[in-house]
GROMACS .gro file of C-alpha atoms in nm:
model
  216
    1UNK     CA    1   1.438   0.573   2.112
    2UNK     CA    2   1.275   0.763   2.414
    3UNK     CA    3   0.924   0.761   2.454
    4UNK     CA    4   0.841   0.549   2.154
    5UNK     CA    5   0.694   0.198   2.158
    6UNK     CA    6   0.926  -0.059   2.021
    7UNK     CA    7   0.843  -0.238   1.698
    8UNK     CA    8   0.839  -0.561   1.866
    9UNK     CA    9   0.573  -0.486   2.097
   10UNK     CA   10   0.328  -0.524   1.826
   11UNK     CA   11   0.174  -0.823   1.655
   12UNK     CA   12   0.379  -0.895   1.354
   13UNK     CA   13   0.240  -0.759   1.026
   14UNK     CA   14   0.389  -0.935   0.721
   15UNK     CA   15   0.386  -0.846   0.325
   16UNK     CA   16   0.041  -0.998   0.291
   17UNK     CA   17  -0.100  -0.795   0.613
   18UNK     CA   18  -0.479  -0.677   0.521
   19UNK     CA   19  -0.767  -0.581   0.732
   20UNK     CA   20  -1.109  -0.598   0.555
   21UNK     CA   21  -1.394  -0.636   0.793
   22UNK     CA   22  -1.682  -0.452   0.951
   23UNK     CA   23  -1.470  -0.221   1.165
   24UNK     CA   24  -1.157  -0.095   0.932
   25UNK     CA   25  -1.029  -0.188   0.597
   26UNK     CA   26  -0.638  -0.173   0.568
   27UNK     CA   27  -0.347  -0.260   0.356
   28UNK     CA   28   0.024  -0.255   0.397
   29UNK     CA   29   0.244  -0.102   0.112
   30UNK     CA   30   0.613  -0.111   0.106
   31UNK     CA   31   0.744   0.232  -0.019
   32UNK     CA   32   1.057   0.154  -0.231
   33UNK     CA   33   1.237   0.435  -0.402
   34UNK     CA   34   1.590   0.566  -0.518
   35UNK     CA   35   1.608   0.945  -0.383
   36UNK     CA   36   1.853   1.183  -0.372
   37UNK     CA   37   1.998   1.080  -0.041
   38UNK     CA   38   1.995   0.690  -0.133
   39UNK     CA   39   1.742   0.401  -0.147
   40UNK     CA   40   1.480   0.367   0.078
   41UNK     CA   41   1.233   0.076   0.173
   42UNK     CA   42   0.972   0.192   0.447
   43UNK     CA   43   0.624   0.000   0.501
   44UNK     CA   44   0.324   0.237   0.532
   45UNK     CA   45  -0.015   0.132   0.631
   46UNK     CA   46  -0.349   0.275   0.483
   47UNK     CA   47  -0.683   0.243   0.635
   48UNK     CA   48  -1.056   0.351   0.611
   49UNK     CA   49  -1.282   0.294   0.874
   50UNK     CA   50  -1.667   0.398   0.959
   51UNK     CA   51  -1.613   0.628   1.270
   52UNK     CA   52  -1.355   0.792   1.505
   53UNK     CA   53  -1.311   0.512   1.771
   54UNK     CA   54  -1.220   0.270   1.510
   55UNK     CA   55  -0.919   0.487   1.407
   56UNK     CA   56  -0.776   0.331   1.763
   57UNK     CA   57  -0.795  -0.003   1.649
   58UNK     CA   58  -0.628  -0.054   1.312
   59UNK     CA   59  -0.332  -0.249   1.473
   60UNK     CA   60  -0.572  -0.450   1.730
   61UNK     CA   61  -0.719  -0.334   2.021
   62UNK     CA   62  -0.406  -0.456   2.225
   63UNK     CA   63  -0.211  -0.171   2.053
   64UNK     CA   64  -0.485   0.085   2.089
   65UNK     CA   65  -0.273   0.298   2.363
   66UNK     CA   66  -0.004   0.298   2.095
   67UNK     CA   67  -0.209   0.501   1.850
   68UNK     CA   68  -0.361   0.713   2.122
   69UNK     CA   69  -0.048   0.827   2.222
   70UNK     CA   70   0.022   1.003   1.917
   71UNK     CA   71  -0.345   1.070   1.809
   72UNK     CA   72  -0.367   1.342   2.024
   73UNK     CA   73  -0.737   1.292   2.174
   74UNK     CA   74  -0.782   1.010   2.425
   75UNK     CA   75  -0.990   0.695   2.282
   76UNK     CA   76  -1.274   0.793   2.548
   77UNK     CA   77  -1.342   1.104   2.403
   78UNK     CA   78  -1.392   0.961   2.029
   79UNK     CA   79  -1.622   0.705   2.189
   80UNK     CA   80  -1.827   0.979   2.382
   81UNK     CA   81  -1.866   1.186   2.072
   82UNK     CA   82  -1.983   0.892   1.872
   83UNK     CA   83  -2.245   0.842   2.144
   84UNK     CA   84  -2.326   1.240   2.119
   85UNK     CA   85  -2.392   1.202   1.766
   86UNK     CA   86  -2.611   0.883   1.798
   87UNK     CA   87  -2.356   0.698   1.610
   88UNK     CA   88  -2.347   0.878   1.286
   89UNK     CA   89  -2.023   1.104   1.222
   90UNK     CA   90  -2.152   1.180   0.868
   91UNK     CA   91  -2.177   1.546   0.953
   92UNK     CA   92  -1.960   1.590   1.244
   93UNK     CA   93  -1.641   1.358   1.295
   94UNK     CA   94  -1.394   1.390   1.575
   95UNK     CA   95  -1.163   1.208   1.366
   96UNK     CA   96  -1.200   1.284   0.994
   97UNK     CA   97  -0.850   1.166   0.871
   98UNK     CA   98  -0.501   1.131   1.026
   99UNK     CA   99  -0.161   1.067   0.917
  100UNK     CA  100   0.028   0.967   1.173
  101UNK     CA  101   0.308   0.718   1.363
  102UNK     CA  102   0.213   0.426   1.606
  103UNK     CA  103   0.555   0.329   1.693
  104UNK     CA  104   0.886   0.416   1.479
  105UNK     CA  105   0.798   0.171   1.231
  106UNK     CA  106   0.427   0.229   1.196
  107UNK     CA  107   0.368   0.496   0.963
  108UNK     CA  108  -0.019   0.507   0.875
  109UNK     CA  109  -0.302   0.704   0.715
  110UNK     CA  110  -0.641   0.649   0.836
  111UNK     CA  111  -0.982   0.794   0.678
  112UNK     CA  112  -1.333   0.828   0.814
  113UNK     CA  113  -1.519   0.672   0.523
  114UNK     CA  114  -1.879   0.789   0.660
  115UNK     CA  115  -1.753   1.159   0.667
  116UNK     CA  116  -1.591   1.164   0.338
  117UNK     CA  117  -1.908   0.990   0.177
  118UNK     CA  118  -2.117   1.247   0.340
  119UNK     CA  119  -1.884   1.523   0.170
  120UNK     CA  120  -1.925   1.362  -0.187
  121UNK     CA  121  -2.287   1.363  -0.154
  122UNK     CA  122  -2.261   1.749  -0.084
  123UNK     CA  123  -1.994   1.836  -0.352
  124UNK     CA  124  -1.806   1.718  -0.639
  125UNK     CA  125  -1.710   1.336  -0.552
  126UNK     CA  126  -1.429   1.301  -0.789
  127UNK     CA  127  -1.261   1.639  -0.666
  128UNK     CA  128  -1.309   1.528  -0.285
  129UNK     CA  129  -1.193   1.188  -0.313
  130UNK     CA  130  -0.885   1.292  -0.514
  131UNK     CA  131  -0.838   1.563  -0.269
  132UNK     CA  132  -0.854   1.361   0.039
  133UNK     CA  133  -0.623   1.079  -0.126
  134UNK     CA  134  -0.355   1.337  -0.235
  135UNK     CA  135  -0.348   1.490   0.136
  136UNK     CA  136  -0.292   1.165   0.270
  137UNK     CA  137  -0.021   1.059   0.028
  138UNK     CA  138   0.166   1.382   0.053
  139UNK     CA  139   0.172   1.354   0.432
  140UNK     CA  140   0.294   1.004   0.403
  141UNK     CA  141   0.580   1.074   0.178
  142UNK     CA  142   0.663   1.352   0.430
  143UNK     CA  143   0.690   1.090   0.710
  144UNK     CA  144   0.858   0.846   0.494
  145UNK     CA  145   1.149   1.066   0.378
  146UNK     CA  146   1.178   1.220   0.732
  147UNK     CA  147   1.237   0.874   0.880
  148UNK     CA  148   1.473   0.765   0.602
  149UNK     CA  149   1.684   1.078   0.586
  150UNK     CA  150   1.702   1.110   0.935
  151UNK     CA  151   1.816   0.740   0.988
  152UNK     CA  152   2.117   0.794   0.745
  153UNK     CA  153   2.247   1.057   1.005
  154UNK     CA  154   2.180   0.832   1.302
  155UNK     CA  155   1.899   1.111   1.406
  156UNK     CA  156   1.585   1.037   1.620
  157UNK     CA  157   1.323   1.076   1.327
  158UNK     CA  158   1.069   1.203   1.557
  159UNK     CA  159   1.277   1.440   1.754
  160UNK     CA  160   1.309   1.797   1.725
  161UNK     CA  161   0.956   1.903   1.709
  162UNK     CA  162   0.874   1.575   1.524
  163UNK     CA  163   0.810   1.573   1.151
  164UNK     CA  164   0.882   1.948   1.053
  165UNK     CA  165   1.085   2.007   0.746
  166UNK     CA  166   1.192   2.269   0.528
  167UNK     CA  167   1.206   2.122   0.198
  168UNK     CA  168   1.477   2.267  -0.049
  169UNK     CA  169   1.410   2.393  -0.383
  170UNK     CA  170   1.499   2.118  -0.620
  171UNK     CA  171   1.626   2.369  -0.847
  172UNK     CA  172   1.865   2.462  -0.599
  173UNK     CA  173   2.138   2.221  -0.653
  174UNK     CA  174   2.403   2.400  -0.487
  175UNK     CA  175   2.256   2.366  -0.137
  176UNK     CA  176   2.387   2.072   0.064
  177UNK     CA  177   2.229   1.855   0.352
  178UNK     CA  178   1.875   1.904   0.254
  179UNK     CA  179   1.633   1.673   0.101
  180UNK     CA  180   1.514   1.803  -0.229
  181UNK     CA  181   1.159   1.895  -0.311
  182UNK     CA  182   1.184   1.647  -0.596
  183UNK     CA  183   1.178   1.348  -0.336
  184UNK     CA  184   0.871   1.475  -0.195
  185UNK     CA  185   0.721   1.507  -0.527
  186UNK     CA  186   0.827   1.155  -0.646
  187UNK     CA  187   0.705   0.980  -0.352
  188UNK     CA  188   0.399   1.144  -0.330
  189UNK     CA  189   0.292   1.080  -0.681
  190UNK     CA  190   0.403   0.706  -0.645
  191UNK     CA  191   0.168   0.670  -0.325
  192UNK     CA  192  -0.137   0.834  -0.523
  193UNK     CA  193  -0.074   0.575  -0.820
  194UNK     CA  194  -0.065   0.293  -0.579
  195UNK     CA  195  -0.321   0.394  -0.342
  196UNK     CA  196  -0.599   0.519  -0.583
  197UNK     CA  197  -0.765   0.178  -0.655
  198UNK     CA  198  -0.719   0.070  -0.296
  199UNK     CA  199  -0.923   0.397  -0.194
  200UNK     CA  200  -1.180   0.331  -0.441
  201UNK     CA  201  -1.231  -0.003  -0.302
  202UNK     CA  202  -1.263   0.093   0.048
  203UNK     CA  203  -1.491   0.382  -0.003
  204UNK     CA  204  -1.739   0.207  -0.213
  205UNK     CA  205  -1.931   0.059   0.044
  206UNK     CA  206  -1.961   0.393   0.214
  207UNK     CA  207  -2.066   0.575  -0.119
  208UNK     CA  208  -2.299   0.285  -0.208
  209UNK     CA  209  -2.648   0.401  -0.248
  210UNK     CA  210  -2.580   0.759  -0.319
  211UNK     CA  211  -2.660   0.927  -0.616
  212UNK     CA  212  -2.311   1.048  -0.643
  213UNK     CA  213  -2.083   0.861  -0.888
  214UNK     CA  214  -1.731   0.879  -0.893
  215UNK     CA  215  -1.447   0.807  -1.134
  216UNK     CA  216  -1.149   0.757  -0.903
   0.00000   0.00000   0.00000
C-alpha cells in the first residue's frame, strides 16, 4: 500500500507479546469474531504509558518514526512539551490518549496514565476510567472493522479519508454493501470485556497513593 510502512519492517511480535517496564505497559490482543460480512482475526495492541513521548516508543525506539507518521505531532514537540511542564503531565498532556495505526497491521490504543490518574482524583474515578476505556474500545473496533471489511473488497483500508465510515442502522436489513451497526456494538463490547482487567492492572501504579478508589 502506498505510503504505509510494511509489517515486515517491524520487530516481530508474537501472541505472547507484552510490554511491562518503567516506560510503557502493553499487551497484544487477537480480535476474533464472526461479523455480518464474515469471520475476522485482527491483532490490536493496548498500551498505558507515563507521558506523551513514551507513546512514540510503544513498538520500540527503532519504530518511533512509524508511530510519529500517523500521530500528527512530531516526537520532538512531545519532548519539548514534557520539558515545559517540568516532566509532569498530570494537568497538561500533549497526548492524553490515542487510537491509531503504525502500519497496516499495527492498530493500537495508547493512554496517558499520568493524566488519567489526575482526572480520577478530580472527579468520579469509576466513571472516568470506564469512559476512557469505552472510548478506546469503540475506536479500536472501528479500525478493526474498517480494515477487515475493506480487505474483503481488495481496498486500501487506510484510503479515502482513512477510517471514516457511515454505519448502517442494524435495523435496516434491506440496505446492502454496508457494515451493520451491530458489528461495531459487538466488537466494542468484546474489547471492553477483554481489556477491563488489563486497563485496571496498568492504571494501578498511576492511581497508587490516591485517596480515590475504583471498582473497574
